[in-house]
């Protein structure tokens, strides 16, 4: 089992930055992929960014490419999502998730993720 806890959400203005953290416990993430997803009321949870923990570069949704950067700290078993130039349309609950034994083609596939955090609210005012 893997437990994931997100933190770092909050209320910011358009153009500001936030850095989300996702800390895992229970197992090391070395054989997992970690993904960031977001969801707004009435919409499906959508992929934002993800990476294979071992040897993978981060991939991004087109809507955040160039503004968001995903990184990881192996020693802390923690993934991060640095969000720059935030827009009101980035407002959502952000979730991190872990996928066991991933392949590159499934990093962006929501249904392939096995463990989810509780989510953290990000609100961007205009």
PDB file of C-alpha atoms in Angstrom:
ATOM      1  CA  UNK A   1       0.000   0.000   0.000  1.00  0.00           C
ATOM      2  CA  UNK A   2       1.040   3.547  -0.712  1.00  0.00           C
ATOM      3  CA  UNK A   3      -0.333   6.546   1.126  1.00  0.00           C
ATOM      4  CA  UNK A   4      -0.104   9.904  -0.624  1.00  0.00           C
ATOM      5  CA  UNK A   5      -0.527  13.287   1.011  1.00  0.00           C
ATOM      6  CA  UNK A   6      -0.696  16.496  -0.998  1.00  0.00           C
ATOM      7  CA  UNK A   7       0.003  19.933   0.382  1.00  0.00           C
ATOM      8  CA  UNK A   8       0.686  23.445  -0.821  1.00  0.00           C
ATOM      9  CA  UNK A   9      -2.637  24.491  -2.257  1.00  0.00           C
ATOM     10  CA  UNK A  10      -4.198  27.849  -1.555  1.00  0.00           C
ATOM     11  CA  UNK A  11      -5.746  31.036  -2.867  1.00  0.00           C
ATOM     12  CA  UNK A  12      -3.599  33.133  -5.176  1.00  0.00           C
ATOM     13  CA  UNK A  13      -4.019  35.804  -7.809  1.00  0.00           C
ATOM     14  CA  UNK A  14      -3.617  35.323 -11.534  1.00  0.00           C
ATOM     15  CA  UNK A  15       0.046  35.363 -12.460  1.00  0.00           C
ATOM     16  CA  UNK A  16       1.206  34.061  -9.091  1.00  0.00           C
ATOM     17  CA  UNK A  17       2.964  30.794  -8.384  1.00  0.00           C
ATOM     18  CA  UNK A  18       2.323  27.842  -6.110  1.00  0.00           C
ATOM     19  CA  UNK A  19       4.289  24.697  -5.393  1.00  0.00           C
ATOM     20  CA  UNK A  20       2.401  21.548  -4.535  1.00  0.00           C
ATOM     21  CA  UNK A  21       3.987  18.628  -2.734  1.00  0.00           C
ATOM     22  CA  UNK A  22       3.026  14.967  -2.728  1.00  0.00           C
ATOM     23  CA  UNK A  23       4.679  12.839  -0.076  1.00  0.00           C
ATOM     24  CA  UNK A  24       4.418   9.078  -0.223  1.00  0.00           C
ATOM     25  CA  UNK A  25       4.641   6.601   2.622  1.00  0.00           C
ATOM     26  CA  UNK A  26       4.332   2.860   2.875  1.00  0.00           C
ATOM     27  CA  UNK A  27       6.568   2.070  -0.070  1.00  0.00           C
ATOM     28  CA  UNK A  28       9.330   3.692  -2.009  1.00  0.00           C
ATOM     29  CA  UNK A  29       8.210   5.130  -5.311  1.00  0.00           C
ATOM     30  CA  UNK A  30      11.104   3.694  -7.299  1.00  0.00           C
ATOM     31  CA  UNK A  31       8.849   1.260  -9.193  1.00  0.00           C
ATOM     32  CA  UNK A  32       5.999   3.682  -9.689  1.00  0.00           C
ATOM     33  CA  UNK A  33       4.954   6.566 -11.842  1.00  0.00           C
ATOM     34  CA  UNK A  34       3.566   9.617 -10.099  1.00  0.00           C
ATOM     35  CA  UNK A  35       0.977  11.809 -11.695  1.00  0.00           C
ATOM     36  CA  UNK A  36      -0.759  15.069 -10.944  1.00  0.00           C
ATOM     37  CA  UNK A  37      -4.416  15.406 -11.879  1.00  0.00           C
ATOM     38  CA  UNK A  38      -6.996  18.085 -11.287  1.00  0.00           C
ATOM     39  CA  UNK A  39     -10.755  18.230 -11.093  1.00  0.00           C
ATOM     40  CA  UNK A  40     -13.421  20.904 -11.045  1.00  0.00           C
ATOM     41  CA  UNK A  41     -17.077  20.342 -10.137  1.00  0.00           C
ATOM     42  CA  UNK A  42     -19.013  18.550 -12.842  1.00  0.00           C
ATOM     43  CA  UNK A  43     -15.937  17.655 -14.850  1.00  0.00           C
ATOM     44  CA  UNK A  44     -13.813  14.577 -15.117  1.00  0.00           C
ATOM     45  CA  UNK A  45     -10.477  14.430 -13.385  1.00  0.00           C
ATOM     46  CA  UNK A  46      -7.863  15.433 -15.934  1.00  0.00           C
ATOM     47  CA  UNK A  47      -4.179  14.693 -16.309  1.00  0.00           C
ATOM     48  CA  UNK A  48      -1.804  17.567 -15.578  1.00  0.00           C
ATOM     49  CA  UNK A  49       1.669  16.073 -15.357  1.00  0.00           C
ATOM     50  CA  UNK A  50       3.380  12.774 -14.646  1.00  0.00           C
ATOM     51  CA  UNK A  51       6.659  10.951 -14.645  1.00  0.00           C
ATOM     52  CA  UNK A  52       8.100   7.529 -14.094  1.00  0.00           C
ATOM     53  CA  UNK A  53       9.956   7.772 -10.810  1.00  0.00           C
ATOM     54  CA  UNK A  54      13.002   5.992 -12.109  1.00  0.00           C
ATOM     55  CA  UNK A  55      14.446   7.333 -15.308  1.00  0.00           C
ATOM     56  CA  UNK A  56      11.493   9.255 -16.699  1.00  0.00           C
ATOM     57  CA  UNK A  57      11.169  12.819 -17.861  1.00  0.00           C
ATOM     58  CA  UNK A  58       8.007  14.613 -16.900  1.00  0.00           C
ATOM     59  CA  UNK A  59       5.192  14.972 -19.415  1.00  0.00           C
ATOM     60  CA  UNK A  60       2.540  17.671 -19.329  1.00  0.00           C
ATOM     61  CA  UNK A  61      -0.922  18.441 -20.532  1.00  0.00           C
ATOM     62  CA  UNK A  62      -0.929  21.046 -23.287  1.00  0.00           C
ATOM     63  CA  UNK A  63      -2.848  23.438 -21.054  1.00  0.00           C
ATOM     64  CA  UNK A  64       0.014  23.668 -18.549  1.00  0.00           C
ATOM     65  CA  UNK A  65       3.053  23.095 -20.736  1.00  0.00           C
ATOM     66  CA  UNK A  66       5.619  25.831 -20.241  1.00  0.00           C
ATOM     67  CA  UNK A  67       4.027  27.002 -16.976  1.00  0.00           C
ATOM     68  CA  UNK A  68       4.119  23.935 -14.713  1.00  0.00           C
ATOM     69  CA  UNK A  69       7.172  21.907 -13.777  1.00  0.00           C
ATOM     70  CA  UNK A  70       7.116  18.531 -12.080  1.00  0.00           C
ATOM     71  CA  UNK A  71      10.071  17.300 -10.073  1.00  0.00           C
ATOM     72  CA  UNK A  72      10.905  14.707  -7.456  1.00  0.00           C
ATOM     73  CA  UNK A  73      13.104  14.218  -4.420  1.00  0.00           C
ATOM     74  CA  UNK A  74      14.099  10.591  -4.099  1.00  0.00           C
ATOM     75  CA  UNK A  75      15.388  10.939  -0.559  1.00  0.00           C
ATOM     76  CA  UNK A  76      12.086  12.411   0.614  1.00  0.00           C
ATOM     77  CA  UNK A  77       9.879  10.153  -1.519  1.00  0.00           C
ATOM     78  CA  UNK A  78       8.162  13.358  -2.580  1.00  0.00           C
ATOM     79  CA  UNK A  79       6.966  14.756  -5.882  1.00  0.00           C
ATOM     80  CA  UNK A  80       6.425  18.424  -6.547  1.00  0.00           C
ATOM     81  CA  UNK A  81       4.428  20.490  -8.987  1.00  0.00           C
ATOM     82  CA  UNK A  82       5.637  24.047  -9.424  1.00  0.00           C
ATOM     83  CA  UNK A  83       2.885  26.101 -10.997  1.00  0.00           C
ATOM     84  CA  UNK A  84       3.868  29.449 -12.473  1.00  0.00           C
ATOM     85  CA  UNK A  85       1.805  32.074 -14.262  1.00  0.00           C
ATOM     86  CA  UNK A  86      -1.368  30.694 -12.771  1.00  0.00           C
ATOM     87  CA  UNK A  87      -4.654  31.438 -14.497  1.00  0.00           C
ATOM     88  CA  UNK A  88      -8.213  31.386 -13.155  1.00  0.00           C
ATOM     89  CA  UNK A  89      -8.848  28.296 -15.281  1.00  0.00           C
ATOM     90  CA  UNK A  90      -6.226  26.456 -13.233  1.00  0.00           C
ATOM     91  CA  UNK A  91      -8.608  26.569 -10.281  1.00  0.00           C
ATOM     92  CA  UNK A  92      -9.323  22.983  -9.225  1.00  0.00           C
ATOM     93  CA  UNK A  93      -8.680  20.331  -6.642  1.00  0.00           C
ATOM     94  CA  UNK A  94      -5.280  18.878  -7.418  1.00  0.00           C
ATOM     95  CA  UNK A  95      -4.571  15.227  -6.737  1.00  0.00           C
ATOM     96  CA  UNK A  96      -1.412  13.221  -6.877  1.00  0.00           C
ATOM     97  CA  UNK A  97      -1.504   9.551  -7.730  1.00  0.00           C
ATOM     98  CA  UNK A  98       0.860   6.610  -8.007  1.00  0.00           C
ATOM     99  CA  UNK A  99       0.885   3.897 -10.642  1.00  0.00           C
ATOM    100  CA  UNK A 100       2.703   0.632  -9.987  1.00  0.00           C
ATOM    101  CA  UNK A 101       4.998  -0.840 -12.644  1.00  0.00           C
ATOM    102  CA  UNK A 102       4.258   1.835 -15.213  1.00  0.00           C
ATOM    103  CA  UNK A 103       5.124   1.973 -18.871  1.00  0.00           C
ATOM    104  CA  UNK A 104       5.697   5.276 -20.611  1.00  0.00           C
ATOM    105  CA  UNK A 105       2.452   5.132 -22.558  1.00  0.00           C
ATOM    106  CA  UNK A 106       0.291   4.895 -19.416  1.00  0.00           C
ATOM    107  CA  UNK A 107       1.755   7.761 -17.404  1.00  0.00           C
ATOM    108  CA  UNK A 108      -1.058  10.065 -18.561  1.00  0.00           C
ATOM    109  CA  UNK A 109      -3.822   7.467 -18.194  1.00  0.00           C
ATOM    110  CA  UNK A 110      -5.975   8.149 -15.157  1.00  0.00           C
ATOM    111  CA  UNK A 111      -7.444   4.660 -14.969  1.00  0.00           C
ATOM    112  CA  UNK A 112      -4.010   3.103 -14.617  1.00  0.00           C
ATOM    113  CA  UNK A 113      -3.272   4.796 -11.315  1.00  0.00           C
ATOM    114  CA  UNK A 114      -3.574   2.645  -8.221  1.00  0.00           C
ATOM    115  CA  UNK A 115      -3.257   5.075  -5.324  1.00  0.00           C
ATOM    116  CA  UNK A 116      -4.610   8.577  -4.833  1.00  0.00           C
ATOM    117  CA  UNK A 117      -4.133  11.366  -2.364  1.00  0.00           C
ATOM    118  CA  UNK A 118      -6.957  13.323  -0.795  1.00  0.00           C
ATOM    119  CA  UNK A 119      -6.446  16.397  -2.963  1.00  0.00           C
ATOM    120  CA  UNK A 120      -5.530  20.002  -2.296  1.00  0.00           C
ATOM    121  CA  UNK A 121      -7.556  23.013  -3.432  1.00  0.00           C
ATOM    122  CA  UNK A 122      -5.967  25.580  -5.707  1.00  0.00           C
ATOM    123  CA  UNK A 123      -7.963  28.736  -6.337  1.00  0.00           C
ATOM    124  CA  UNK A 124      -6.736  31.428  -8.714  1.00  0.00           C
ATOM    125  CA  UNK A 125      -8.563  34.731  -8.638  1.00  0.00           C
ATOM    126  CA  UNK A 126      -8.607  37.115 -11.588  1.00  0.00           C
TER     127      UNK A 126
END
